[in-house]
């Protein structure tokens, strides 16, 4: 098996193992805050990151690791993993579906493989991809199904997803932008987990997605999965997606979303 496909298989194993751990959560979680009073971390985020770290140490010794909750290992093999042990922690805290484990394998800054697993979404939804190999969705215990982003959706009929920052100042801008955008599209969803939003673009369950202030662990796996499903993933000016902005949609809609966001550039 080629390396990228091998790494995808490992990513799938890891997110499944972390999902099994996270499903068995205590009723009441110990919660601490991070960048703001609404940015939280629980003992389960840390337990999930520890599981991923141990798994990689055993199966991929020497690989690097960057985790949302502080894991940081340099690579000696050239491969590094970017891990969000719970993306959508607020959903997890409230028992809402959509929280997920997101993990990507990278080399020289390029993502080779990734998997995103949302155990409570539609009976368990596991998206995965490796570079050049297309994107797949497995539901429950089902077989992998090839997925594609929706093509040729006109902007006024587009269902978009977005998210809001943990920073109050950024949220104010985002609220103002929302008011301008919402009359111009079918509707906008805020589901609460960036990695799943990107995978929903990949599987045609929303037409497009935009959000700013994402971290590498929110973005890496979902970006590859959306790209492998035929979506374009960039920032607001068509350059590499990053903390400034992530816009994901099929190329036929992507340029219209960029124009729409450009039209509200004063925000
Ligand atoms: C969350 C993202 C979400 C975003 C939140 C946060 P976390 O990740 O998935 O899309 O709107 O602000 O970044 O913090 O739950 O891993």
CSV table of N, CA and C and ligand atoms in Angstrom, one decimal, residues 34 39-40 45 68-69 84 86-90 162-166 171 190 192-195 197 209 211 213-215 217-218, ligand 1:
chain,number,residue,atom,x,y,z
A,34,UNK,N,-10.0,28.3,28.2
A,34,UNK,CA,-8.8,28.6,27.5
A,34,UNK,C,-8.7,30.1,27.1
A,39,UNK,N,-14.4,29.4,25.6
A,39,UNK,CA,-13.5,28.4,25.0
A,39,UNK,C,-13.1,27.4,26.0
A,40,UNK,N,-13.6,26.2,25.9
A,40,UNK,CA,-13.4,25.3,27.0
A,40,UNK,C,-12.6,24.0,26.7
A,45,UNK,N,-11.2,15.8,26.4
A,45,UNK,CA,-10.3,16.3,25.4
A,45,UNK,C,-8.9,15.8,25.6
A,68,UNK,N,-4.2,19.9,19.8
A,68,UNK,CA,-4.9,21.1,20.3
A,68,UNK,C,-4.6,21.3,21.8
A,69,UNK,N,-4.5,20.2,22.5
A,69,UNK,CA,-4.4,20.3,24.0
A,69,UNK,C,-2.9,20.3,24.5
A,84,UNK,N,-7.0,17.2,16.4
A,84,UNK,CA,-8.0,17.8,17.3
A,84,UNK,C,-8.7,16.7,18.0
A,86,UNK,N,-11.0,16.7,20.4
A,86,UNK,CA,-12.4,16.9,20.2
A,86,UNK,C,-12.6,18.2,19.5
A,87,UNK,N,-13.0,18.2,18.3
A,87,UNK,CA,-13.4,19.4,17.6
A,87,UNK,C,-14.9,19.6,17.8
A,88,UNK,N,-15.2,20.8,18.3
A,88,UNK,CA,-16.6,21.0,18.7
A,88,UNK,C,-16.8,20.6,20.2
A,89,UNK,N,-15.9,21.1,21.0
A,89,UNK,CA,-16.0,20.7,22.4
A,89,UNK,C,-17.3,21.2,23.1
A,90,UNK,N,-17.8,22.4,22.6
A,90,UNK,CA,-19.0,22.9,23.3
A,90,UNK,C,-20.2,22.0,23.0
A,162,UNK,N,-21.2,28.0,8.6
A,162,UNK,CA,-20.1,28.9,9.1
A,162,UNK,C,-20.0,28.6,10.6
A,163,UNK,N,-19.0,29.3,11.2
A,163,UNK,CA,-18.8,29.2,12.7
A,163,UNK,C,-18.4,30.5,13.2
A,164,UNK,N,-18.5,30.7,14.5
A,164,UNK,CA,-18.1,31.9,15.1
A,164,UNK,C,-16.9,31.7,16.1
A,165,UNK,N,-16.1,32.8,16.1
A,165,UNK,CA,-14.9,32.8,16.9
A,165,UNK,C,-15.2,32.7,18.4
A,166,UNK,N,-14.2,32.4,19.2
A,166,UNK,CA,-14.3,32.5,20.7
A,166,UNK,C,-14.1,34.0,21.2
A,171,UNK,N,-16.6,38.1,17.1
A,171,UNK,CA,-18.0,37.7,17.0
A,171,UNK,C,-18.9,38.9,16.6
A,190,UNK,N,-25.0,27.0,11.6
A,190,UNK,CA,-23.9,27.0,12.5
A,190,UNK,C,-24.0,25.8,13.4
A,192,UNK,N,-21.2,24.0,14.8
A,192,UNK,CA,-20.4,24.0,15.9
A,192,UNK,C,-19.1,23.2,15.9
A,193,UNK,N,-18.7,22.7,14.7
A,193,UNK,CA,-17.5,22.0,14.6
A,193,UNK,C,-17.0,22.1,13.1
A,194,UNK,N,-15.8,22.8,13.0
A,194,UNK,CA,-15.3,23.1,11.7
A,194,UNK,C,-15.0,21.9,10.9
A,195,UNK,N,-14.3,20.9,11.5
A,195,UNK,CA,-13.9,19.7,10.7
A,195,UNK,C,-15.1,19.1,10.0
A,197,UNK,N,-18.0,20.6,9.4
A,197,UNK,CA,-18.5,21.5,8.3
A,197,UNK,C,-17.8,21.3,7.0
A,209,UNK,N,-18.9,26.6,2.8
A,209,UNK,CA,-18.5,26.8,4.2
A,209,UNK,C,-17.5,28.0,4.3
A,211,UNK,N,-15.3,30.4,7.4
A,211,UNK,CA,-15.0,30.7,8.8
A,211,UNK,C,-13.6,31.2,9.0
A,213,UNK,N,-10.4,32.4,11.8
A,213,UNK,CA,-9.7,32.1,13.1
A,213,UNK,C,-9.7,30.7,13.4
A,214,UNK,N,-9.7,29.8,12.4
A,214,UNK,CA,-9.5,28.4,12.7
A,214,UNK,C,-8.0,28.1,12.9
A,215,UNK,N,-7.8,27.1,13.7
A,215,UNK,CA,-6.4,26.6,14.0
A,215,UNK,C,-6.1,25.4,13.1
A,217,UNK,N,-5.4,22.4,13.6
A,217,UNK,CA,-6.1,21.1,13.9
A,217,UNK,C,-7.6,21.1,13.6
A,218,UNK,N,-8.2,22.3,13.5
A,218,UNK,CA,-9.6,22.4,13.0
A,218,UNK,C,-9.7,22.1,11.5
B,1,LIG,C1,-14.3,24.9,17.3
B,1,LIG,C2,-14.5,24.9,15.8
B,1,LIG,C3,-15.8,25.7,15.4
B,1,LIG,C4,-15.5,27.1,15.8
B,1,LIG,C5,-15.2,27.2,17.2
B,1,LIG,C6,-14.0,26.3,17.6
B,1,LIG,P1,-13.0,23.5,19.1
B,1,LIG,O1,-13.2,24.1,17.6
B,1,LIG,O2,-14.7,23.6,15.3
B,1,LIG,O3,-16.1,25.7,14.0
B,1,LIG,O4,-16.6,28.0,15.4
B,1,LIG,O5,-14.9,28.6,17.5
B,1,LIG,O6,-12.8,26.7,17.0
B,1,LIG,O7,-12.5,24.6,19.9
B,1,LIG,O8,-14.2,22.9,19.6
B,1,LIG,O9,-11.9,22.4,18.9
